[in-house]
């Protein structure tokens, strides 16, 4: 059995004090959560949110990490710096980073290996554009990302994959539960084939893209979907809590 994991991606929203207040509001609402609960926050919010999550089930995540251990990389943050602040998870290769910040499959791979080496759990994002889906290239694009992004990973159960179809991010247009289930099933099959003997069957795969309080139950009921990476809806305590509590009445 793969334990469900619901993670919020705050993106560039919430100052440190706003983030601490949001966590304070979420905390009592998720105290009976049966799944792993993570908030991935802007780097500068980490100290305040770390304090705010104390005594709760909420774990701390970052939104990016540099691949070098240290050195002349102005403006960057290393895996060890995150670790020292109690960060356990880190989003890598989000489509916004691929689109706006020159992230490539090669740098995603380097970041993933660096995060794993430091003992962080990477949440590696993959997904296709609308154009790629409409021209029937979804599986080809995902296969390429799978081959490159996870090269050299010894134990795939130590990371989380987020399948985020780019056309569903922030658009209100969710993949149907069937579409998401089918594509995530394909990702798992490819992983098992390409990385035989690397624990791909135990790797958790989330869905991300306009997931909210209204559609989370249907998505989470699908056998291949192990969790969600939530953008907009993670910024409102009741909405995020409703997703975390997807298994309750
Ligand atoms: P939305 O939930 O706002 O569509 O964002 C999804 C996402 O990009 C999470 O990483």
PDB file of C-alpha atoms and ligand atoms in Angstrom:
ATOM      1  CA  UNK A   1       0.000   0.000   0.000  1.00  0.00           C
ATOM      2  CA  UNK A   2       1.249   3.477  -0.879  1.00  0.00           C
ATOM      3  CA  UNK A   3       0.436   6.085   1.759  1.00  0.00           C
ATOM      4  CA  UNK A   4      -1.406   9.078   0.256  1.00  0.00           C
ATOM      5  CA  UNK A   5       0.431  12.407   0.265  1.00  0.00           C
ATOM      6  CA  UNK A   6      -1.227  15.810  -0.056  1.00  0.00           C
ATOM      7  CA  UNK A   7       1.161  18.729  -0.551  1.00  0.00           C
ATOM      8  CA  UNK A   8       0.447  22.425  -0.897  1.00  0.00           C
ATOM      9  CA  UNK A   9       2.570  24.461  -3.284  1.00  0.00           C
ATOM     10  CA  UNK A  10       2.217  28.052  -2.130  1.00  0.00           C
ATOM     11  CA  UNK A  11       4.282  29.304  -5.084  1.00  0.00           C
ATOM     12  CA  UNK A  12       5.220  33.009  -4.616  1.00  0.00           C
ATOM     13  CA  UNK A  13       2.313  33.730  -2.273  1.00  0.00           C
ATOM     14  CA  UNK A  14       2.326  34.469   1.475  1.00  0.00           C
ATOM     15  CA  UNK A  15       4.935  36.433   3.384  1.00  0.00           C
ATOM     16  CA  UNK A  16       6.423  34.640   6.393  1.00  0.00           C
ATOM     17  CA  UNK A  17       3.803  36.060   8.762  1.00  0.00           C
ATOM     18  CA  UNK A  18       0.961  35.269   6.366  1.00  0.00           C
ATOM     19  CA  UNK A  19       2.331  31.746   5.997  1.00  0.00           C
ATOM     20  CA  UNK A  20       2.531  31.236   9.759  1.00  0.00           C
ATOM     21  CA  UNK A  21      -1.062  32.437  10.112  1.00  0.00           C
ATOM     22  CA  UNK A  22      -2.239  30.092   7.354  1.00  0.00           C
ATOM     23  CA  UNK A  23      -0.556  27.113   9.029  1.00  0.00           C
ATOM     24  CA  UNK A  24      -2.083  28.079  12.379  1.00  0.00           C
ATOM     25  CA  UNK A  25      -5.498  27.950  10.698  1.00  0.00           C
ATOM     26  CA  UNK A  26      -4.806  24.634   8.935  1.00  0.00           C
ATOM     27  CA  UNK A  27      -3.367  22.839  11.985  1.00  0.00           C
ATOM     28  CA  UNK A  28      -6.539  22.036  13.935  1.00  0.00           C
ATOM     29  CA  UNK A  29      -8.359  21.070  10.738  1.00  0.00           C
ATOM     30  CA  UNK A  30      -5.852  18.355   9.761  1.00  0.00           C
ATOM     31  CA  UNK A  31      -5.097  16.824  13.158  1.00  0.00           C
ATOM     32  CA  UNK A  32      -6.775  13.536  12.235  1.00  0.00           C
ATOM     33  CA  UNK A  33      -5.187  13.266   8.800  1.00  0.00           C
ATOM     34  CA  UNK A  34      -4.404   9.739   7.692  1.00  0.00           C
ATOM     35  CA  UNK A  35      -2.186  10.892   4.829  1.00  0.00           C
ATOM     36  CA  UNK A  36       1.163  12.686   4.723  1.00  0.00           C
ATOM     37  CA  UNK A  37       0.606  16.458   4.746  1.00  0.00           C
ATOM     38  CA  UNK A  38       3.217  18.871   3.391  1.00  0.00           C
ATOM     39  CA  UNK A  39       3.399  22.608   2.766  1.00  0.00           C
ATOM     40  CA  UNK A  40       5.997  23.756   0.219  1.00  0.00           C
ATOM     41  CA  UNK A  41       6.679  27.376   1.021  1.00  0.00           C
ATOM     42  CA  UNK A  42       8.853  30.226  -0.296  1.00  0.00           C
ATOM     43  CA  UNK A  43      12.393  29.801   1.074  1.00  0.00           C
ATOM     44  CA  UNK A  44      12.253  32.950   3.169  1.00  0.00           C
ATOM     45  CA  UNK A  45       9.077  31.709   4.924  1.00  0.00           C
ATOM     46  CA  UNK A  46      10.766  28.510   6.097  1.00  0.00           C
ATOM     47  CA  UNK A  47      11.873  29.623   9.606  1.00  0.00           C
ATOM     48  CA  UNK A  48       8.444  31.059  10.484  1.00  0.00           C
ATOM     49  CA  UNK A  49       6.508  28.142   9.025  1.00  0.00           C
ATOM     50  CA  UNK A  50       8.832  25.687  10.750  1.00  0.00           C
ATOM     51  CA  UNK A  51       7.797  27.188  14.087  1.00  0.00           C
ATOM     52  CA  UNK A  52       4.146  27.235  13.079  1.00  0.00           C
ATOM     53  CA  UNK A  53       3.984  23.531  12.109  1.00  0.00           C
ATOM     54  CA  UNK A  54       5.490  22.355  15.407  1.00  0.00           C
ATOM     55  CA  UNK A  55       3.348  19.792  17.197  1.00  0.00           C
ATOM     56  CA  UNK A  56       1.329  19.015  14.072  1.00  0.00           C
ATOM     57  CA  UNK A  57       1.374  16.449  11.295  1.00  0.00           C
ATOM     58  CA  UNK A  58       2.304  19.082   8.746  1.00  0.00           C
ATOM     59  CA  UNK A  59       5.755  18.617   7.231  1.00  0.00           C
ATOM     60  CA  UNK A  60       7.869  21.346   5.704  1.00  0.00           C
ATOM     61  CA  UNK A  61       8.787  21.537   2.022  1.00  0.00           C
ATOM     62  CA  UNK A  62      10.718  23.933  -0.229  1.00  0.00           C
ATOM     63  CA  UNK A  63       9.998  24.826  -3.863  1.00  0.00           C
ATOM     64  CA  UNK A  64      13.456  24.386  -5.359  1.00  0.00           C
ATOM     65  CA  UNK A  65      17.003  23.376  -4.438  1.00  0.00           C
ATOM     66  CA  UNK A  66      20.368  23.880  -6.095  1.00  0.00           C
ATOM     67  CA  UNK A  67      22.297  20.833  -7.253  1.00  0.00           C
ATOM     68  CA  UNK A  68      25.733  21.823  -5.977  1.00  0.00           C
ATOM     69  CA  UNK A  69      26.687  21.191  -2.366  1.00  0.00           C
ATOM     70  CA  UNK A  70      28.070  24.722  -2.042  1.00  0.00           C
ATOM     71  CA  UNK A  71      29.973  27.330  -3.994  1.00  0.00           C
ATOM     72  CA  UNK A  72      29.691  30.396  -6.197  1.00  0.00           C
ATOM     73  CA  UNK A  73      25.985  30.265  -7.084  1.00  0.00           C
ATOM     74  CA  UNK A  74      24.645  33.665  -6.110  1.00  0.00           C
ATOM     75  CA  UNK A  75      21.045  33.592  -5.008  1.00  0.00           C
ATOM     76  CA  UNK A  76      20.788  29.812  -4.708  1.00  0.00           C
ATOM     77  CA  UNK A  77      20.025  27.518  -1.766  1.00  0.00           C
ATOM     78  CA  UNK A  78      21.589  24.093  -1.173  1.00  0.00           C
ATOM     79  CA  UNK A  79      19.996  20.897   0.092  1.00  0.00           C
ATOM     80  CA  UNK A  80      21.981  21.069   3.337  1.00  0.00           C
ATOM     81  CA  UNK A  81      20.755  24.605   4.003  1.00  0.00           C
ATOM     82  CA  UNK A  82      17.183  23.356   3.688  1.00  0.00           C
ATOM     83  CA  UNK A  83      17.901  20.323   5.873  1.00  0.00           C
ATOM     84  CA  UNK A  84      19.258  22.468   8.679  1.00  0.00           C
ATOM     85  CA  UNK A  85      15.893  24.235   8.839  1.00  0.00           C
ATOM     86  CA  UNK A  86      13.892  21.056   9.164  1.00  0.00           C
ATOM     87  CA  UNK A  87      12.817  20.876   5.525  1.00  0.00           C
ATOM     88  CA  UNK A  88      11.938  17.319   4.488  1.00  0.00           C
ATOM     89  CA  UNK A  89      10.473  17.718   1.000  1.00  0.00           C
ATOM     90  CA  UNK A  90      11.401  19.779  -2.028  1.00  0.00           C
ATOM     91  CA  UNK A  91       9.528  20.395  -5.267  1.00  0.00           C
ATOM     92  CA  UNK A  92      11.809  19.975  -8.280  1.00  0.00           C
ATOM     93  CA  UNK A  93      11.142  20.788 -11.936  1.00  0.00           C
ATOM     94  CA  UNK A  94       7.774  22.476 -11.555  1.00  0.00           C
ATOM     95  CA  UNK A  95       6.496  23.532 -14.984  1.00  0.00           C
ATOM     96  CA  UNK A  96       6.716  27.188 -13.938  1.00  0.00           C
ATOM     97  CA  UNK A  97      10.436  26.729 -13.319  1.00  0.00           C
ATOM     98  CA  UNK A  98      10.811  24.901 -16.616  1.00  0.00           C
ATOM     99  CA  UNK A  99       8.898  27.649 -18.425  1.00  0.00           C
ATOM    100  CA  UNK A 100      10.261  30.814 -16.769  1.00  0.00           C
ATOM    101  CA  UNK A 101      13.630  29.870 -15.273  1.00  0.00           C
ATOM    102  CA  UNK A 102      15.325  27.689 -17.847  1.00  0.00           C
ATOM    103  CA  UNK A 103      14.887  24.433 -15.956  1.00  0.00           C
ATOM    104  CA  UNK A 104      15.674  21.416 -18.151  1.00  0.00           C
ATOM    105  CA  UNK A 105      15.426  17.662 -17.705  1.00  0.00           C
ATOM    106  CA  UNK A 106      19.192  17.688 -17.070  1.00  0.00           C
ATOM    107  CA  UNK A 107      19.013  20.220 -14.233  1.00  0.00           C
ATOM    108  CA  UNK A 108      15.930  18.485 -12.817  1.00  0.00           C
ATOM    109  CA  UNK A 109      17.940  15.277 -12.711  1.00  0.00           C
ATOM    110  CA  UNK A 110      20.912  16.956 -11.006  1.00  0.00           C
ATOM    111  CA  UNK A 111      18.676  18.598  -8.396  1.00  0.00           C
ATOM    112  CA  UNK A 112      16.865  15.311  -7.750  1.00  0.00           C
ATOM    113  CA  UNK A 113      20.114  13.438  -7.127  1.00  0.00           C
ATOM    114  CA  UNK A 114      21.430  16.226  -4.867  1.00  0.00           C
ATOM    115  CA  UNK A 115      18.215  16.314  -2.824  1.00  0.00           C
ATOM    116  CA  UNK A 116      18.219  12.535  -2.379  1.00  0.00           C
ATOM    117  CA  UNK A 117      21.886  12.540  -1.384  1.00  0.00           C
ATOM    118  CA  UNK A 118      21.073  15.047   1.369  1.00  0.00           C
ATOM    119  CA  UNK A 119      18.150  12.960   2.612  1.00  0.00           C
ATOM    120  CA  UNK A 120      15.391  15.225   1.299  1.00  0.00           C
ATOM    121  CA  UNK A 121      12.333  13.775  -0.443  1.00  0.00           C
ATOM    122  CA  UNK A 122      12.053  15.289  -3.929  1.00  0.00           C
ATOM    123  CA  UNK A 123       8.609  15.939  -5.388  1.00  0.00           C
ATOM    124  CA  UNK A 124       9.526  15.841  -9.071  1.00  0.00           C
ATOM    125  CA  UNK A 125       7.008  17.436 -11.445  1.00  0.00           C
ATOM    126  CA  UNK A 126       6.390  16.137 -14.944  1.00  0.00           C
ATOM    127  CA  UNK A 127       3.608  16.819 -17.409  1.00  0.00           C
ATOM    128  CA  UNK A 128       2.639  17.789 -20.929  1.00  0.00           C
ATOM    129  CA  UNK A 129       1.406  21.032 -22.515  1.00  0.00           C
ATOM    130  CA  UNK A 130      -2.033  21.347 -24.100  1.00  0.00           C
ATOM    131  CA  UNK A 131      -0.482  21.325 -27.547  1.00  0.00           C
ATOM    132  CA  UNK A 132       1.402  18.120 -26.760  1.00  0.00           C
ATOM    133  CA  UNK A 133      -1.752  16.439 -25.437  1.00  0.00           C
ATOM    134  CA  UNK A 134      -3.844  17.522 -28.405  1.00  0.00           C
ATOM    135  CA  UNK A 135      -1.287  16.289 -30.892  1.00  0.00           C
ATOM    136  CA  UNK A 136      -1.188  12.882 -29.194  1.00  0.00           C
ATOM    137  CA  UNK A 137       2.332  13.332 -27.789  1.00  0.00           C
ATOM    138  CA  UNK A 138       1.550  12.989 -24.070  1.00  0.00           C
ATOM    139  CA  UNK A 139       3.127   9.576 -23.610  1.00  0.00           C
ATOM    140  CA  UNK A 140       6.174  10.486 -25.675  1.00  0.00           C
ATOM    141  CA  UNK A 141       6.802  13.659 -23.643  1.00  0.00           C
ATOM    142  CA  UNK A 142       6.324  11.843 -20.339  1.00  0.00           C
ATOM    143  CA  UNK A 143       8.615   9.007 -21.429  1.00  0.00           C
ATOM    144  CA  UNK A 144      11.359  11.501 -22.239  1.00  0.00           C
ATOM    145  CA  UNK A 145      10.959  13.236 -18.883  1.00  0.00           C
ATOM    146  CA  UNK A 146      10.956   9.888 -17.066  1.00  0.00           C
ATOM    147  CA  UNK A 147      14.122   8.696 -18.795  1.00  0.00           C
ATOM    148  CA  UNK A 148      16.045  11.891 -18.125  1.00  0.00           C
ATOM    149  CA  UNK A 149      14.729  13.235 -14.825  1.00  0.00           C
ATOM    150  CA  UNK A 150      15.225  10.032 -12.815  1.00  0.00           C
ATOM    151  CA  UNK A 151      18.460   8.720 -14.338  1.00  0.00           C
ATOM    152  CA  UNK A 152      20.786   7.365 -11.672  1.00  0.00           C
ATOM    153  CA  UNK A 153      18.177   7.181  -8.882  1.00  0.00           C
ATOM    154  CA  UNK A 154      18.806   3.998  -6.930  1.00  0.00           C
ATOM    155  CA  UNK A 155      15.564   3.781  -4.954  1.00  0.00           C
ATOM    156  CA  UNK A 156      12.509   5.390  -6.520  1.00  0.00           C
ATOM    157  CA  UNK A 157      10.408   4.860  -3.375  1.00  0.00           C
ATOM    158  CA  UNK A 158      12.435   7.697  -1.803  1.00  0.00           C
ATOM    159  CA  UNK A 159      10.896  10.261  -4.121  1.00  0.00           C
ATOM    160  CA  UNK A 160       7.443  11.459  -5.090  1.00  0.00           C
ATOM    161  CA  UNK A 161       6.369  12.228  -8.647  1.00  0.00           C
ATOM    162  CA  UNK A 162       3.770  14.911  -9.339  1.00  0.00           C
ATOM    163  CA  UNK A 163       1.973  14.500 -12.644  1.00  0.00           C
ATOM    164  CA  UNK A 164       0.869  18.011 -13.533  1.00  0.00           C
ATOM    165  CA  UNK A 165      -0.626  18.463 -16.990  1.00  0.00           C
ATOM    166  CA  UNK A 166       0.409  22.051 -17.725  1.00  0.00           C
ATOM    167  CA  UNK A 167      -2.983  22.882 -19.236  1.00  0.00           C
ATOM    168  CA  UNK A 168      -4.650  22.122 -15.892  1.00  0.00           C
ATOM    169  CA  UNK A 169      -2.455  24.344 -13.717  1.00  0.00           C
ATOM    170  CA  UNK A 170      -4.221  27.445 -12.433  1.00  0.00           C
ATOM    171  CA  UNK A 171      -6.768  27.236 -15.223  1.00  0.00           C
ATOM    172  CA  UNK A 172      -9.668  25.679 -13.358  1.00  0.00           C
ATOM    173  CA  UNK A 173      -9.521  22.989 -16.008  1.00  0.00           C
ATOM    174  CA  UNK A 174      -8.826  19.711 -14.178  1.00  0.00           C
ATOM    175  CA  UNK A 175      -7.929  16.528 -15.968  1.00  0.00           C
ATOM    176  CA  UNK A 176     -10.865  14.169 -15.507  1.00  0.00           C
ATOM    177  CA  UNK A 177     -10.266  11.567 -12.827  1.00  0.00           C
ATOM    178  CA  UNK A 178     -10.123   8.929 -15.582  1.00  0.00           C
ATOM    179  CA  UNK A 179      -7.579  10.915 -17.638  1.00  0.00           C
ATOM    180  CA  UNK A 180      -5.386  11.502 -14.587  1.00  0.00           C
ATOM    181  CA  UNK A 181      -5.649   7.864 -13.525  1.00  0.00           C
ATOM    182  CA  UNK A 182      -4.799   6.588 -16.973  1.00  0.00           C
ATOM    183  CA  UNK A 183      -1.803   8.874 -17.415  1.00  0.00           C
ATOM    184  CA  UNK A 184      -0.450   8.159 -13.937  1.00  0.00           C
ATOM    185  CA  UNK A 185      -0.869   4.443 -14.654  1.00  0.00           C
ATOM    186  CA  UNK A 186       1.199   4.950 -17.793  1.00  0.00           C
ATOM    187  CA  UNK A 187       3.898   6.808 -15.834  1.00  0.00           C
ATOM    188  CA  UNK A 188       4.131   3.969 -13.301  1.00  0.00           C
ATOM    189  CA  UNK A 189       4.339   1.358 -16.044  1.00  0.00           C
ATOM    190  CA  UNK A 190       7.131   3.239 -17.838  1.00  0.00           C
ATOM    191  CA  UNK A 191       8.989   3.737 -14.564  1.00  0.00           C
ATOM    192  CA  UNK A 192       8.814   0.031 -13.775  1.00  0.00           C
ATOM    193  CA  UNK A 193      10.066  -0.806 -17.249  1.00  0.00           C
ATOM    194  CA  UNK A 194      12.890   1.737 -17.490  1.00  0.00           C
ATOM    195  CA  UNK A 195      13.966   1.384 -13.864  1.00  0.00           C
ATOM    196  CA  UNK A 196      13.452  -2.299 -13.197  1.00  0.00           C
ATOM    197  CA  UNK A 197      14.635  -3.298  -9.723  1.00  0.00           C
ATOM    198  CA  UNK A 198      14.575   0.294  -8.434  1.00  0.00           C
ATOM    199  CA  UNK A 199      11.402   0.085  -6.364  1.00  0.00           C
ATOM    200  CA  UNK A 200       9.188   1.915  -8.877  1.00  0.00           C
ATOM    201  CA  UNK A 201       6.099   0.060  -7.633  1.00  0.00           C
ATOM    202  CA  UNK A 202       6.420   1.746  -4.230  1.00  0.00           C
ATOM    203  CA  UNK A 203       6.915   5.231  -5.640  1.00  0.00           C
ATOM    204  CA  UNK A 204       4.034   7.610  -4.981  1.00  0.00           C
ATOM    205  CA  UNK A 205       2.550   9.629  -7.835  1.00  0.00           C
ATOM    206  CA  UNK A 206       0.432  12.701  -7.171  1.00  0.00           C
ATOM    207  CA  UNK A 207      -1.918  14.536  -9.470  1.00  0.00           C
ATOM    208  CA  UNK A 208      -1.654  18.327  -9.689  1.00  0.00           C
ATOM    209  CA  UNK A 209      -3.665  20.914 -11.606  1.00  0.00           C
ATOM    210  CA  UNK A 210      -6.785  22.713 -10.333  1.00  0.00           C
ATOM    211  CA  UNK A 211      -7.339  20.068  -7.669  1.00  0.00           C
ATOM    212  CA  UNK A 212      -9.743  21.433  -5.073  1.00  0.00           C
ATOM    213  CA  UNK A 213     -12.168  20.612  -2.272  1.00  0.00           C
ATOM    214  CA  UNK A 214     -14.844  19.737  -4.817  1.00  0.00           C
ATOM    215  CA  UNK A 215     -12.962  17.308  -7.045  1.00  0.00           C
ATOM    216  CA  UNK A 216     -10.441  15.777  -4.623  1.00  0.00           C
ATOM    217  CA  UNK A 217     -12.587  12.818  -3.544  1.00  0.00           C
ATOM    218  CA  UNK A 218     -13.150  11.643  -7.104  1.00  0.00           C
ATOM    219  CA  UNK A 219      -9.470  12.018  -8.003  1.00  0.00           C
ATOM    220  CA  UNK A 220      -8.256  10.324  -4.819  1.00  0.00           C
ATOM    221  CA  UNK A 221     -10.643   7.409  -5.330  1.00  0.00           C
ATOM    222  CA  UNK A 222      -8.671   6.408  -8.422  1.00  0.00           C
ATOM    223  CA  UNK A 223      -6.338   3.453  -7.843  1.00  0.00           C
ATOM    224  CA  UNK A 224      -3.250   4.980  -9.497  1.00  0.00           C
ATOM    225  CA  UNK A 225      -3.494   8.427  -7.847  1.00  0.00           C
ATOM    226  CA  UNK A 226      -1.547   8.544  -4.574  1.00  0.00           C
ATOM    227  CA  UNK A 227      -2.028  12.180  -3.692  1.00  0.00           C
ATOM    228  CA  UNK A 228      -2.215  15.761  -4.842  1.00  0.00           C
ATOM    229  CA  UNK A 229       0.050  18.753  -5.367  1.00  0.00           C
ATOM    230  CA  UNK A 230      -2.216  21.699  -4.713  1.00  0.00           C
ATOM    231  CA  UNK A 231      -1.629  25.285  -5.833  1.00  0.00           C
ATOM    232  CA  UNK A 232      -4.470  27.795  -5.462  1.00  0.00           C
ATOM    233  CA  UNK A 233      -6.584  25.714  -3.078  1.00  0.00           C
ATOM    234  CA  UNK A 234      -3.635  25.286  -0.669  1.00  0.00           C
ATOM    235  CA  UNK A 235      -3.774  29.003   0.152  1.00  0.00           C
ATOM    236  CA  UNK A 236      -7.136  28.716   1.907  1.00  0.00           C
ATOM    237  CA  UNK A 237      -7.180  26.743   5.152  1.00  0.00           C
ATOM    238  CA  UNK A 238     -10.663  25.172   4.798  1.00  0.00           C
ATOM    239  CA  UNK A 239     -10.039  24.164   1.179  1.00  0.00           C
ATOM    240  CA  UNK A 240      -6.635  22.649   1.836  1.00  0.00           C
ATOM    241  CA  UNK A 241      -7.977  20.844   4.919  1.00  0.00           C
ATOM    242  CA  UNK A 242     -10.895  19.454   2.919  1.00  0.00           C
ATOM    243  CA  UNK A 243      -8.427  17.947   0.433  1.00  0.00           C
ATOM    244  CA  UNK A 244      -6.256  16.513   3.225  1.00  0.00           C
ATOM    245  CA  UNK A 245      -9.418  14.992   4.718  1.00  0.00           C
ATOM    246  CA  UNK A 246     -10.541  13.543   1.370  1.00  0.00           C
ATOM    247  CA  UNK A 247     -11.144  10.180   3.043  1.00  0.00           C
ATOM    248  CA  UNK A 248     -13.595  11.550   5.606  1.00  0.00           C
ATOM    249  CA  UNK A 249     -17.330  12.222   5.299  1.00  0.00           C
TER     250      UNK A 249
HETATM  251  P1  LIG B   1      -3.300  24.881  -9.145  1.00  0.00           P
HETATM  252  O1  LIG B   1      -3.796  23.913  -8.092  1.00  0.00           O
HETATM  253  O2  LIG B   1      -3.436  26.308  -8.742  1.00  0.00           O
HETATM  254  O3  LIG B   1      -3.856  24.568 -10.489  1.00  0.00           O
HETATM  255  O4  LIG B   1      -1.714  24.638  -9.247  1.00  0.00           O
HETATM  256  C1  LIG B   1      -1.246  23.359  -9.390  1.00  0.00           C
HETATM  257  C2  LIG B   1       0.226  23.376  -9.224  1.00  0.00           C
HETATM  258  O5  LIG B   1       0.937  23.900 -10.052  1.00  0.00           O
HETATM  259  C3  LIG B   1       0.779  22.759  -8.019  1.00  0.00           C
HETATM  260  O6  LIG B   1       2.153  22.649  -8.104  1.00  0.00           O
END
